[in-house]
Structure formats: C-alpha cells, structure tokens
mmCIF file of C-alpha atoms in Angstrom:
data_model
loop_
_atom_site.group_PDB
_atom_site.id
_atom_site.type_symbol
_atom_site.label_atom_id
_atom_site.label_comp_id
_atom_site.label_asym_id
_atom_site.label_seq_id
_atom_site.Cartn_x
_atom_site.Cartn_y
_atom_site.Cartn_z
ATOM 1 C CA MET A 1 36.841 4.453 11.105
ATOM 2 C CA PRO A 2 37.672 4.945 15.120
ATOM 3 C CA HIS A 3 36.215 2.565 17.272
ATOM 4 C CA ALA A 4 33.390 4.813 18.684
ATOM 5 C CA ALA A 5 32.787 5.851 15.205
ATOM 6 C CA LEU A 6 31.909 1.989 14.170
ATOM 7 C CA GLU A 7 30.260 1.468 17.682
ATOM 8 C CA ILE A 8 27.663 4.371 16.526
ATOM 9 C CA VAL A 9 27.410 2.963 12.825
ATOM 10 C CA ALA A 10 26.427 -1.011 14.020
ATOM 11 C CA VAL A 11 24.038 0.661 17.282
ATOM 12 C CA ALA A 12 22.228 3.077 14.918
ATOM 13 C CA SER A 13 21.613 1.284 11.904
ATOM 14 C CA ILE A 14 20.343 -2.092 14.201
ATOM 15 C CA GLY A 15 18.786 0.391 16.223
ATOM 16 C CA ALA A 16 17.170 1.890 12.938
ATOM 17 C CA VAL A 17 15.529 -0.871 11.744
ATOM 18 C CA ALA A 18 14.392 -2.603 15.441
ATOM 19 C CA TYR A 19 12.901 1.390 15.803
ATOM 20 C CA SER A 20 10.637 0.925 12.542
ATOM 21 C CA TYR A 21 9.562 -2.203 13.082
ATOM 22 C CA ALA A 22 8.980 -2.571 16.956
ATOM 23 C CA ILE A 23 9.375 0.769 18.325
ATOM 24 C CA TYR A 24 7.516 2.995 16.502
ATOM 25 C CA PRO A 25 4.290 1.477 16.429
ATOM 26 C CA PHE A 26 4.076 2.128 19.957
ATOM 27 C CA VAL A 27 4.845 5.434 19.497
ATOM 28 C CA LEU A 28 2.437 6.436 16.819
ATOM 29 C CA ALA A 29 -0.335 5.437 18.997
ATOM 30 C CA ALA A 30 0.991 7.127 22.087
ATOM 31 C CA ILE A 31 1.147 10.462 19.805
ATOM 32 C CA ALA A 32 -1.995 9.404 18.341
ATOM 33 C CA ALA A 33 -3.776 8.876 21.728
ATOM 34 C CA LEU A 34 -2.722 12.089 23.364
ATOM 35 C CA LYS A 35 -3.917 14.106 20.129
ATOM 36 C CA GLN A 36 -7.356 12.442 20.296
ATOM 37 C CA THR A 37 -7.611 13.069 24.420
ATOM 38 C CA LEU A 38 -6.735 16.775 23.595
ATOM 39 C CA ALA A 39 -9.254 16.790 21.065
ATOM 40 C CA ASP A 40 -11.934 15.496 23.613
ATOM 41 C CA ALA A 41 -10.901 18.045 25.939
ATOM 42 C CA ARG A 42 -11.373 20.326 23.304
ATOM 43 C CA TYR A 43 -14.685 19.423 22.282
ATOM 44 C CA VAL A 44 -16.069 18.689 26.410
ATOM 45 C CA LEU A 45 -14.906 22.631 27.132
ATOM 46 C CA GLY A 46 -15.723 23.672 23.592
ATOM 47 C CA LYS A 47 -19.051 22.001 23.415
ATOM 48 C CA LYS A 48 -18.577 22.290 19.602
ATOM 49 C CA ASP A 49 -20.246 19.484 17.518
ATOM 50 C CA ARG A 50 -17.107 17.299 15.554
ATOM 51 C CA ARG A 51 -19.679 15.589 13.551
ATOM 52 C CA GLY A 52 -19.855 16.586 9.786
ATOM 53 C CA ASP A 53 -23.220 16.578 7.986
ATOM 54 C CA ALA A 54 -24.010 12.536 7.154
ATOM 55 C CA GLU A 55 -27.046 14.456 4.930
ATOM 56 C CA ALA A 56 -24.899 15.924 2.147
ATOM 57 C CA GLU A 57 -25.807 14.814 -1.626
ATOM 58 C CA LEU A 58 -23.086 12.299 -2.207
ATOM 59 C CA PRO A 59 -21.197 13.063 -5.282
ATOM 60 C CA GLU A 60 -20.813 11.319 -8.394
ATOM 61 C CA VAL A 61 -18.226 8.938 -8.806
ATOM 62 C CA ALA A 62 -16.150 7.313 -11.880
ATOM 63 C CA VAL A 63 -14.166 3.809 -10.393
ATOM 64 C CA VAL A 64 -11.216 3.894 -12.731
ATOM 65 C CA ILE A 65 -9.693 0.150 -13.280
ATOM 66 C CA SER A 66 -6.813 -1.391 -15.099
ATOM 67 C CA ALA A 67 -7.371 -5.268 -16.160
ATOM 68 C CA TYR A 68 -4.563 -7.487 -17.246
ATOM 69 C CA ASN A 69 -5.783 -11.136 -17.954
ATOM 70 C CA GLU A 70 -8.317 -11.127 -15.508
ATOM 71 C CA GLU A 71 -11.056 -12.925 -17.630
ATOM 72 C CA LYS A 72 -11.760 -14.724 -14.191
ATOM 73 C CA HIS A 73 -12.777 -11.913 -12.197
ATOM 74 C CA VAL A 74 -13.846 -9.173 -14.460
ATOM 75 C CA ALA A 75 -17.256 -9.720 -15.429
ATOM 76 C CA ALA A 76 -18.149 -10.391 -11.080
ATOM 77 C CA ARG A 77 -15.913 -7.254 -10.527
ATOM 78 C CA ILE A 78 -18.344 -5.374 -12.533
ATOM 79 C CA ASP A 79 -21.494 -6.843 -10.926
ATOM 80 C CA ASN A 80 -20.031 -6.146 -7.551
ATOM 81 C CA LEU A 81 -19.922 -2.566 -8.203
ATOM 82 C CA LEU A 82 -23.053 -2.067 -9.818
ATOM 83 C CA ALA A 83 -24.489 -3.576 -6.921
ATOM 84 C CA GLN A 84 -23.463 -1.078 -4.326
ATOM 85 C CA ASP A 85 -25.796 0.933 -2.216
ATOM 86 C CA TYR A 86 -25.425 4.180 -3.818
ATOM 87 C CA PRO A 87 -27.688 6.585 -5.663
ATOM 88 C CA SER A 88 -28.888 5.697 -8.985
ATOM 89 C CA GLY A 89 -26.834 7.421 -12.204
ATOM 90 C CA ARG A 90 -23.624 8.704 -9.399
ATOM 91 C CA LEU A 91 -21.734 5.792 -10.187
ATOM 92 C CA HIS A 92 -20.036 4.772 -13.459
ATOM 93 C CA VAL A 93 -17.311 2.402 -14.296
ATOM 94 C CA TYR A 94 -13.940 2.891 -16.080
ATOM 95 C CA ILE A 95 -12.222 -0.336 -17.077
ATOM 96 C CA GLY A 96 -9.581 -0.799 -19.215
ATOM 97 C CA SER A 97 -7.998 -3.908 -20.768
ATOM 98 C CA ASP A 98 -3.565 -3.659 -20.717
ATOM 99 C CA GLY A 99 -3.183 -5.520 -23.753
ATOM 100 C CA SER A 100 -4.578 -9.082 -22.399
ATOM 101 C CA GLY A 101 -3.900 -11.520 -23.800
ATOM 102 C CA ASP A 102 -7.330 -13.962 -22.270
ATOM 103 C CA ARG A 103 -10.866 -13.058 -22.906
ATOM 104 C CA THR A 104 -10.768 -10.370 -20.606
ATOM 105 C CA GLY A 105 -11.105 -7.226 -23.843
ATOM 106 C CA GLU A 106 -13.942 -9.503 -25.266
ATOM 107 C CA ILE A 107 -16.237 -10.114 -21.516
ATOM 108 C CA LEU A 108 -15.547 -5.659 -21.831
ATOM 109 C CA ALA A 109 -16.655 -5.596 -25.461
ATOM 110 C CA ARG A 110 -19.782 -7.281 -24.551
ATOM 111 C CA ILE A 111 -21.251 -4.742 -21.792
ATOM 112 C CA VAL A 112 -24.133 -2.898 -22.641
ATOM 113 C CA ASP A 113 -24.878 -1.184 -18.933
ATOM 114 C CA PRO A 114 -24.106 1.950 -19.881
ATOM 115 C CA ARG A 115 -22.688 2.652 -16.612
ATOM 116 C CA VAL A 116 -19.450 0.911 -17.415
ATOM 117 C CA HIS A 117 -17.356 2.244 -19.896
ATOM 118 C CA GLY A 118 -15.301 -0.820 -21.198
ATOM 119 C CA PHE A 119 -12.222 -0.116 -23.361
ATOM 120 C CA VAL A 120 -9.819 -2.755 -24.777
ATOM 121 C CA PHE A 121 -5.973 -1.311 -25.461
ATOM 122 C CA ALA A 122 -4.566 -3.744 -28.274
ATOM 123 C CA GLU A 123 -0.856 -3.258 -26.471
ATOM 124 C CA ASN A 124 0.137 -3.893 -22.794
ATOM 125 C CA ARG A 125 1.785 -0.806 -21.833
ATOM 126 C CA GLY A 126 1.474 -1.283 -18.089
ATOM 127 C CA LYS A 127 -0.957 -0.168 -15.009
ATOM 128 C CA ALA A 128 0.291 3.783 -15.132
ATOM 129 C CA SER A 129 -0.475 4.485 -18.824
ATOM 130 C CA VAL A 130 -4.157 2.863 -18.878
ATOM 131 C CA LEU A 131 -4.918 4.100 -15.599
ATOM 132 C CA ASN A 132 -3.910 7.631 -17.217
ATOM 133 C CA ASP A 133 -6.014 7.166 -20.178
ATOM 134 C CA LEU A 134 -8.755 6.213 -18.528
ATOM 135 C CA VAL A 135 -9.081 9.326 -15.940
ATOM 136 C CA GLU A 136 -8.587 11.380 -18.886
ATOM 137 C CA ARG A 137 -11.662 9.677 -20.289
ATOM 138 C CA THR A 138 -13.750 10.420 -16.769
ATOM 139 C CA ARG A 139 -15.756 13.659 -16.106
ATOM 140 C CA GLU A 140 -17.069 12.878 -12.241
ATOM 141 C CA PRO A 141 -15.447 14.770 -9.795
ATOM 142 C CA VAL A 142 -14.805 11.635 -7.827
ATOM 143 C CA LEU A 143 -12.580 8.788 -8.793
ATOM 144 C CA VAL A 144 -12.570 5.763 -6.717
ATOM 145 C CA PHE A 145 -9.275 3.383 -7.608
ATOM 146 C CA SER A 146 -9.513 -0.418 -7.322
ATOM 147 C CA ASP A 147 -8.650 -3.621 -8.943
ATOM 148 C CA ALA A 148 -10.335 -6.359 -11.052
ATOM 149 C CA ASN A 149 -9.823 -9.095 -8.691
ATOM 150 C CA THR A 150 -10.951 -7.012 -5.841
ATOM 151 C CA ALA A 151 -14.723 -7.435 -4.332
ATOM 152 C CA PHE A 152 -15.874 -3.905 -2.486
ATOM 153 C CA ASP A 153 -18.593 -4.651 0.683
ATOM 154 C CA ARG A 154 -21.695 -3.445 -0.472
ATOM 155 C CA ALA A 155 -21.562 -0.034 1.418
ATOM 156 C CA ALA A 156 -17.587 0.887 0.512
ATOM 157 C CA THR A 157 -18.402 3.499 -2.227
ATOM 158 C CA ARG A 158 -20.543 5.403 -0.021
ATOM 159 C CA ARG A 159 -18.907 4.750 2.756
ATOM 160 C CA LEU A 160 -15.483 6.514 0.820
ATOM 161 C CA ALA A 161 -17.135 9.453 -0.878
ATOM 162 C CA ARG A 162 -19.078 10.817 2.224
ATOM 163 C CA HIS A 163 -15.726 12.082 3.430
ATOM 164 C CA PHE A 164 -15.800 14.635 -0.029
ATOM 165 C CA ALA A 165 -18.463 16.726 1.792
ATOM 166 C CA ASP A 166 -15.548 18.380 3.991
ATOM 167 C CA ALA A 167 -13.992 20.502 1.087
ATOM 168 C CA ASP A 168 -10.666 20.240 3.109
ATOM 169 C CA VAL A 169 -10.492 16.331 2.309
ATOM 170 C CA GLY A 170 -8.741 15.500 -0.548
ATOM 171 C CA GLY A 171 -8.748 11.798 -0.542
ATOM 172 C CA VAL A 172 -10.092 8.640 0.843
ATOM 173 C CA SER A 173 -8.297 5.112 1.989
ATOM 174 C CA GLY A 174 -10.102 1.991 2.208
ATOM 175 C CA GLU A 175 -9.433 -0.795 4.183
ATOM 176 C CA LEU A 176 -8.172 -3.890 2.454
ATOM 177 C CA ARG A 177 -9.672 -7.348 4.502
ATOM 178 C CA LEU A 178 -6.817 -10.046 3.354
ATOM 179 C CA ILE A 179 -8.660 -13.546 3.158
ATOM 180 C CA ASP A 180 -6.167 -16.459 3.853
ATOM 181 C CA ALA A 181 -5.988 -19.156 1.455
ATOM 182 C CA ALA A 182 -6.482 -22.494 2.780
ATOM 183 C CA GLY A 183 -4.344 -21.619 5.794
ATOM 184 C CA GLY A 184 -0.745 -21.358 3.515
ATOM 185 C CA ASP A 185 2.346 -20.156 5.324
ATOM 186 C CA ASN A 186 2.241 -16.601 3.696
ATOM 187 C CA GLN A 187 2.166 -14.454 6.473
ATOM 188 C CA ASP A 188 1.051 -11.399 4.053
ATOM 189 C CA GLY A 189 -2.319 -11.685 6.488
ATOM 190 C CA LEU A 190 -0.663 -11.021 9.546
ATOM 191 C CA TYR A 191 1.586 -7.981 8.704
ATOM 192 C CA TRP A 192 -1.517 -6.494 6.745
ATOM 193 C CA ARG A 193 -3.003 -6.348 9.804
ATOM 194 C CA ILE A 194 0.088 -4.390 11.543
ATOM 195 C CA GLU A 195 -0.115 -2.290 8.532
ATOM 196 C CA GLN A 196 -4.206 -1.657 9.086
ATOM 197 C CA PHE A 197 -3.419 -0.752 13.172
ATOM 198 C CA MET A 198 -1.096 1.772 11.912
ATOM 199 C CA LYS A 199 -3.052 3.831 9.262
ATOM 200 C CA PHE A 200 -5.524 3.960 11.776
ATOM 201 C CA PHE A 201 -3.217 5.469 13.876
ATOM 202 C CA GLU A 202 -1.186 7.696 11.461
ATOM 203 C CA GLY A 203 -4.948 8.609 9.771
ATOM 204 C CA ARG A 204 -5.622 10.604 13.643
ATOM 205 C CA LEU A 205 -2.800 12.459 13.202
ATOM 206 C CA GLY A 206 -3.418 13.507 9.704
ATOM 207 C CA ALA A 207 -0.019 11.661 8.408
ATOM 208 C CA LEU A 208 -1.822 8.738 6.773
ATOM 209 C CA LEU A 209 1.131 7.613 4.000
ATOM 210 C CA GLY A 210 -0.571 7.001 0.146
ATOM 211 C CA ALA A 211 -3.657 4.560 0.074
ATOM 212 C CA ASN A 212 -4.844 1.044 -0.712
ATOM 213 C CA GLY A 213 -4.638 0.452 -3.936
ATOM 214 C CA ALA A 214 -7.832 -2.321 -3.287
ATOM 215 C CA ILE A 215 -9.913 0.804 -2.402
ATOM 216 C CA TYR A 216 -9.142 3.986 -2.629
ATOM 217 C CA ALA A 217 -10.980 7.480 -3.735
ATOM 218 C CA ILE A 218 -9.636 11.497 -4.641
ATOM 219 C CA ARG A 219 -10.675 14.469 -5.841
ATOM 220 C CA ARG A 220 -10.098 14.114 -9.765
ATOM 221 C CA GLU A 221 -8.700 18.224 -9.275
ATOM 222 C CA LEU A 222 -5.974 16.457 -7.410
ATOM 223 C CA TRP A 223 -5.341 14.124 -10.038
ATOM 224 C CA LYS A 224 -1.898 14.379 -11.623
ATOM 225 C CA PRO A 225 -0.843 11.633 -14.734
ATOM 226 C CA LEU A 226 1.712 9.146 -13.600
ATOM 227 C CA ARG A 227 4.583 8.443 -15.149
ATOM 228 C CA PRO A 228 4.344 5.050 -17.887
ATOM 229 C CA ASP A 229 6.935 3.146 -15.773
ATOM 230 C CA THR A 230 4.988 4.005 -11.976
ATOM 231 C CA ILE A 231 4.669 0.742 -10.562
ATOM 232 C CA CYS A 232 3.549 1.469 -6.679
ATOM 233 C CA ASP A 233 0.759 3.876 -8.422
ATOM 234 C CA ASP A 234 -1.533 3.842 -4.937
ATOM 235 C CA PHE A 235 1.564 5.382 -2.835
ATOM 236 C CA CYS A 236 2.117 7.990 -5.578
ATOM 237 C CA VAL A 237 -1.855 9.033 -6.160
ATOM 238 C CA GLY A 238 -2.417 9.042 -2.102
ATOM 239 C CA MET A 239 0.627 10.798 -1.746
ATOM 240 C CA ASN A 240 -0.261 13.261 -3.459
ATOM 241 C CA VAL A 241 -3.089 14.365 -1.973
ATOM 242 C CA PRO A 242 -1.156 16.093 1.304
ATOM 243 C CA ALA A 243 1.353 17.109 -1.365
ATOM 244 C CA GLN A 244 -1.051 19.328 -2.506
ATOM 245 C CA GLY A 245 -1.785 20.374 1.009
ATOM 246 C CA ARG A 246 -5.018 18.703 0.940
ATOM 247 C CA ARG A 247 -6.480 15.732 3.701
ATOM 248 C CA LEU A 248 -5.717 12.137 2.824
ATOM 249 C CA VAL A 249 -8.110 9.796 5.860
ATOM 250 C CA TYR A 250 -8.357 6.452 6.460
ATOM 251 C CA GLU A 251 -12.223 5.018 6.429
ATOM 252 C CA PRO A 252 -11.666 1.605 7.663
ATOM 253 C CA ASN A 253 -15.458 0.921 6.989
ATOM 254 C CA ALA A 254 -14.818 1.015 3.477
ATOM 255 C CA TRP A 255 -13.482 -2.433 3.117
ATOM 256 C CA ALA A 256 -12.272 -5.176 -0.005
ATOM 257 C CA GLU A 257 -11.557 -8.075 0.006
ATOM 258 C CA GLU A 258 -8.213 -10.129 -1.769
ATOM 259 C CA GLU A 259 -7.284 -13.472 -1.336
ATOM 260 C CA SER A 260 -3.789 -13.601 -0.182
ATOM 261 C CA PRO A 261 -1.287 -15.973 -2.175
ATOM 262 C CA ALA A 262 -1.697 -19.568 0.061
ATOM 263 C CA ALA A 263 2.429 -19.717 -0.430
ATOM 264 C CA ILE A 264 5.052 -17.008 0.663
ATOM 265 C CA ALA A 265 6.718 -17.961 -2.504
ATOM 266 C CA ASP A 266 4.297 -16.807 -4.822
ATOM 267 C CA GLU A 267 4.085 -12.960 -2.622
ATOM 268 C CA PHE A 268 8.152 -13.022 -3.437
ATOM 269 C CA ASN A 269 8.174 -11.012 -6.969
ATOM 270 C CA ARG A 270 4.874 -8.974 -5.692
ATOM 271 C CA ARG A 271 7.577 -7.620 -2.890
ATOM 272 C CA VAL A 272 10.405 -6.985 -5.214
ATOM 273 C CA ARG A 273 8.300 -5.359 -7.949
ATOM 274 C CA ILE A 274 6.737 -3.177 -4.968
ATOM 275 C CA GLY A 275 10.393 -2.542 -3.669
ATOM 276 C CA ILE A 276 10.936 -0.624 -7.038
ATOM 277 C CA GLY A 277 7.970 1.284 -7.263
ATOM 278 C CA ASN A 278 9.135 2.214 -3.403
ATOM 279 C CA PHE A 279 12.300 3.154 -4.569
ATOM 280 C CA GLN A 280 11.124 5.083 -7.549
ATOM 281 C CA ALA A 281 8.792 7.010 -5.418
ATOM 282 C CA LEU A 282 11.512 8.070 -2.769
ATOM 283 C CA MET A 283 14.187 8.931 -5.374
ATOM 284 C CA ARG A 284 11.468 11.027 -7.794
ATOM 285 C CA GLN A 285 9.067 12.542 -5.500
ATOM 286 C CA PRO A 286 10.842 15.082 -2.725
ATOM 287 C CA ASP A 287 7.630 16.639 -2.519
ATOM 288 C CA TYR A 288 6.749 14.070 -0.107
ATOM 289 C CA PHE A 289 9.160 15.294 2.303
ATOM 290 C CA THR A 290 9.133 19.072 1.091
ATOM 291 C CA LYS A 291 5.592 19.608 0.898
ATOM 292 C CA THR A 292 3.632 17.672 3.462
ATOM 293 C CA SER A 293 3.105 18.046 6.885
ATOM 294 C CA ALA A 294 5.559 17.224 9.806
ATOM 295 C CA ALA A 295 3.638 14.794 11.125
ATOM 296 C CA THR A 296 3.437 12.985 7.351
ATOM 297 C CA VAL A 297 7.512 13.012 7.305
ATOM 298 C CA PHE A 298 7.621 11.587 10.383
ATOM 299 C CA ALA A 299 5.337 8.643 9.908
ATOM 300 C CA TYR A 300 6.843 8.887 6.123
ATOM 301 C CA VAL A 301 10.375 8.193 7.566
ATOM 302 C CA SER A 302 9.572 6.087 10.322
ATOM 303 C CA HIS A 303 7.212 3.724 8.468
ATOM 304 C CA LYS A 304 8.029 3.562 5.015
ATOM 305 C CA VAL A 305 11.294 4.926 4.310
ATOM 306 C CA LEU A 306 13.473 3.021 7.038
ATOM 307 C CA ARG A 307 11.705 -0.152 6.448
ATOM 308 C CA TRP A 308 12.629 0.098 2.768
ATOM 309 C CA ILE A 309 16.761 0.315 3.362
ATOM 310 C CA ALA A 310 16.225 -1.825 6.580
ATOM 311 C CA PRO A 311 18.313 -4.790 4.883
ATOM 312 C CA HIS A 312 20.931 -2.194 4.135
ATOM 313 C CA LEU A 313 21.018 -1.137 7.210
ATOM 314 C CA LEU A 314 21.169 -4.735 8.649
ATOM 315 C CA ILE A 315 24.181 -5.720 6.399
ATOM 316 C CA VAL A 316 26.250 -1.897 7.740
ATOM 317 C CA GLY A 317 25.327 -2.923 11.077
ATOM 318 C CA LEU A 318 26.792 -6.671 10.515
ATOM 319 C CA VAL A 319 30.026 -5.128 9.214
ATOM 320 C CA ALA A 320 30.547 -2.499 11.466
ATOM 321 C CA SER A 321 29.877 -5.687 14.365
ATOM 322 C CA LEU A 322 32.403 -7.892 12.375
ATOM 323 C CA LEU A 323 35.124 -4.957 12.237
ATOM 324 C CA LEU A 324 34.554 -4.442 15.955
ATOM 325 C CA ALA A 325 34.999 -8.355 16.991
ATOM 326 C CA PRO A 326 38.576 -8.595 17.251
ATOM 327 C CA GLY A 327 39.158 -6.280 19.912
ATOM 328 C CA SER A 328 36.089 -7.284 22.234
ATOM 329 C CA ALA A 329 33.643 -10.624 23.051
ATOM 330 C CA ALA A 330 30.778 -8.401 23.395
ATOM 331 C CA TRP A 331 30.786 -7.448 20.241
ATOM 332 C CA ALA A 332 32.055 -10.997 18.822
ATOM 333 C CA ALA A 333 29.057 -12.024 20.478
ATOM 334 C CA PHE A 334 26.824 -9.734 19.277
ATOM 335 C CA ALA A 335 27.973 -10.585 15.634
ATOM 336 C CA LEU A 336 27.559 -14.055 15.924
ATOM 337 C CA LEU A 337 24.217 -13.192 16.778
ATOM 338 C CA GLN A 338 22.935 -11.471 13.988
ATOM 339 C CA ILE A 339 24.746 -14.100 12.049
ATOM 340 C CA ALA A 340 22.634 -17.204 13.590
ATOM 341 C CA GLY A 341 19.461 -14.960 13.506
ATOM 342 C CA TYR A 342 19.767 -14.128 9.252
ATOM 343 C CA ALA A 343 21.500 -17.600 8.904
ATOM 344 C CA VAL A 344 18.064 -19.440 10.842
ATOM 345 C CA SER A 345 15.605 -17.206 9.015
ATOM 346 C CA ALA A 346 17.418 -17.596 5.411
ATOM 347 C CA TRP A 347 16.772 -21.584 6.371
ATOM 348 C CA ALA A 348 13.202 -21.103 7.256
ATOM 349 C CA TYR A 349 12.795 -19.086 3.656
ATOM 350 C CA ARG A 350 14.124 -21.822 1.820
ATOM 351 C CA THR A 351 12.543 -24.930 3.976
ATOM 352 C CA SER A 352 8.858 -22.739 3.310
ATOM 353 C CA THR A 353 9.613 -22.261 -0.257
ATOM 354 C CA ARG A 354 10.330 -25.803 -0.577
ATOM 355 C CA GLY A 355 6.774 -26.804 0.748
ATOM 356 C CA ARG A 356 7.547 -27.957 4.467
ATOM 357 C CA LYS A 357 5.073 -26.433 7.089
ATOM 358 C CA LEU A 358 7.161 -24.435 9.512
ATOM 359 C CA PRO A 359 6.046 -23.321 13.548
ATOM 360 C CA GLY A 360 4.203 -19.619 13.164
ATOM 361 C CA PRO A 361 7.103 -18.601 14.799
ATOM 362 C CA LEU A 362 9.515 -19.445 12.168
ATOM 363 C CA ARG A 363 7.011 -18.301 9.245
ATOM 364 C CA ILE A 364 7.026 -15.256 10.607
ATOM 365 C CA LEU A 365 11.014 -15.249 10.320
ATOM 366 C CA ALA A 366 10.537 -16.406 6.856
ATOM 367 C CA PHE A 367 8.065 -13.442 5.888
ATOM 368 C CA LEU A 368 10.850 -11.140 7.645
ATOM 369 C CA PHE A 369 13.215 -12.701 5.571
ATOM 370 C CA ALA A 370 11.218 -12.662 2.223
ATOM 371 C CA LEU A 371 10.138 -9.051 2.403
ATOM 372 C CA ASN A 372 13.757 -7.344 3.140
ATOM 373 C CA LEU A 373 15.555 -9.694 0.851
ATOM 374 C CA ALA A 374 12.953 -8.327 -1.827
ATOM 375 C CA PHE A 375 13.976 -4.714 -1.126
ATOM 376 C CA LEU A 376 17.347 -5.429 -1.319
ATOM 377 C CA ILE A 377 16.672 -7.347 -4.846
ATOM 378 C CA ALA A 378 14.337 -4.247 -5.316
ATOM 379 C CA SER A 379 16.673 -0.964 -4.764
ATOM 380 C CA ALA A 380 19.848 -3.100 -6.926
ATOM 381 C CA ARG A 381 17.538 -3.687 -9.894
ATOM 382 C CA TYR A 382 16.248 0.192 -9.490
ATOM 383 C CA ALA A 383 19.244 1.321 -9.209
ATOM 384 C CA ARG A 384 20.479 -0.939 -12.460
ATOM 385 C CA GLY A 385 17.097 0.480 -14.309
ATOM 386 C CA ASN A 386 15.877 -3.332 -14.559
ATOM 387 C CA TYR A 387 12.552 -2.976 -14.370
ATOM 388 C CA ARG A 388 11.864 -6.269 -16.498
ATOM 389 C CA GLY A 389 8.962 -8.482 -14.777
ATOM 390 C CA SER A 390 7.846 -5.657 -12.925
ATOM 391 C CA TRP A 391 4.238 -5.469 -14.063
ATOM 392 C CA ARG A 392 3.663 -9.526 -13.721
ATOM 393 C CA ARG A 393 0.523 -10.725 -13.003
ATOM 394 C CA SER A 394 0.107 -11.837 -9.569
ATOM 395 C CA GLU A 395 -3.139 -13.102 -7.494
ATOM 396 C CA ARG A 396 -2.305 -9.671 -5.527
#
C-alpha cells in the first residue's frame, strides 16, 4: 500500500474511534442545542402551544417480563409493579419463567392476583422466545418491557404511557439508574451516565437508538416477533419503532433502578453477550440504515457502529502505524505511544480482575479495555456462529 494511503488509514482508523468516544457527544449536544433554539424561535414567533394533552386518558398497558432463575427478585418485582401509580384495572403483568432451575416458577404459580398472568415454561429457550410467547398472550394496546431484577419508580408507568396520547409516538424509553455496589471497580456507572447524556440529546433530535431494556414501552401494533436467538431484544424492539416510521422518545423522568456489579470481571461476560447481539443487529437489520431518518442514521453510525468496531479500527491503526514507522521517527513514536497505551490498559484490567484497587483514571482505562476486548471477542464469536453461553444470567 502506498505511503500516503497508509497514513490515511492510520489517521482515519484512530480518528474514527476518537470521534465516537470523545467528539461525537459534543457535536450531538451542539446540534441538539441548535434545534432547540430554532424550536424556541418558532414558538415565540408563532405563539403555538407546544404542550400535549396532559389530561388524556391513560391507555391499558401490559408489563412484559421474561425471568430466568429470579427467585430472589420476582416476588418483590411483582409487588413493585402492582404498587404503580396507575389507574386500577388498566395495568396487567405478564411474566414468564424461562425454564428456571430455582423457585421462580413455583413463586409465579402461587400468585392469585387477577392482574398478574404468570406462565411457567418448562424448557429454557431464551429471552426472545419467552417475550414472543408473552406478547402473543397480551391484548393491551401498550406494551411495557422490563426485567425481573429491576425496580420502577412509582410514577414510571404513568410517565411512559402518557406519551402515547401523541399518535406519532410509537415507543418511549425510560431511564435506568445504576446503583453502585459497594464502590467497586466497575466503571459501568460512569459510562452509563455518559450514555444517558447522549440519549437525552439524541431524543431531542428524534434519533434515539433502541430502548433501555429495564424500562421501555411500545405500541402493541408495532411489535415484531423476535428471532429466537436474538440477544439485544431491547435494542431491536426499540429500533423497529423508527424503522416503521414512528417516533421513539426518551423520558428520563420514568426511571428504574438496578444494581451494578461491583467488579469489572463480573461485567465482562455480559458485555460479550451484548456485543454478539450488537453484531446480530448490525448484520441482520439493514432497515435501521434504510428506513429510519437521517438523524437516526447519523446517531447510529456515530454512537453505536463505530464503537462496536472500535477494537478492529484500533488494530488497523496500529498495524498501519507500524508499517510507517521504519521510515519516520514521528510514526515510530506514534506506534510506540499506542502500544504503551494498550499495555497500560491491559495491565490495569488484569490488575483489577485480581481484586486490587486502582486510581480513578486507571479504572476507566481498565473498563475501556474490557469493553473493547469484549467487542473483539463478540465479533469473532458472531462470525463463527458461536453463541454458546449467551443466555448466562448476570446481575444485570
């Protein structure tokens, strides 16, 4: 490859990763601020009321949950849902035990409340299959999806459902608040706060990417049955909304809580599983590029796709830098800087998995190393069709 072409490859590969992680959030915020300013100007000049009908009747909703080995959480989860501030008789719970090996099925079988529909499936088939079965049993026009180890704020369902008074809204994603378990070394909480920042501004642009599996809702008419091996069901169900020409909105005041694993090692398998699901969606769903808005495609590439392929881009950038190094001291130094950075990050991750406490910046490096290693492993497993262990339960 010519020298100039190698330079372009090296700069473009590493630059794309830097853009996705460090530059895109600021670009996103700037574009969203401009759009808000223009909307404010139209409001001031046109004197039109931007508020919807806050008093519109709330729809009937079906809360749908697939549970696997959740005996510690399932009873409290059902109590949490039945305590929602929602009109009596308009909220029903559909929860299925996916071949659980613990007492989850037994707990569901004992429930007599007519608002709760419990189903005990003998065979462990995976979350997507259980969701398909549960949705088929619903009749309510709005489906609310969540997890068995999640707790809703009392007003969460109401705050999700009120958006459906707007006929253009097809789905609503709430906000997940992670509880840091005992101040551990997992930086997922920090990463998630940055994700929430981007979700907020992507929502303003009408470019929200998928939904938060812990708390989101869609119109039942927009449900598309999932392929049985689908892993990132929340992302696919959410993205199917804009792919069908309806709006997916973000409601941060509808929130739920989950505990974040204390150790970064506990998070790694979950990240690999999610990574496989990401590559599934990328390869199986071209309509996320072809049938969504330009704003959604821009956010999808910038926020998701570039991050999923970030480790591959970093490897390409390093190889190109090494090929350029023999003829240039600057490129040799740049290659060494990359190697040193990856070595420090790998050391930080390895040290963290051994239970040693690290300073904040090193914990962030360890988390980013684990995240990108997980994406790399996930891409290889997806390419081989190796999804074994993908349904392993984690604390999240």
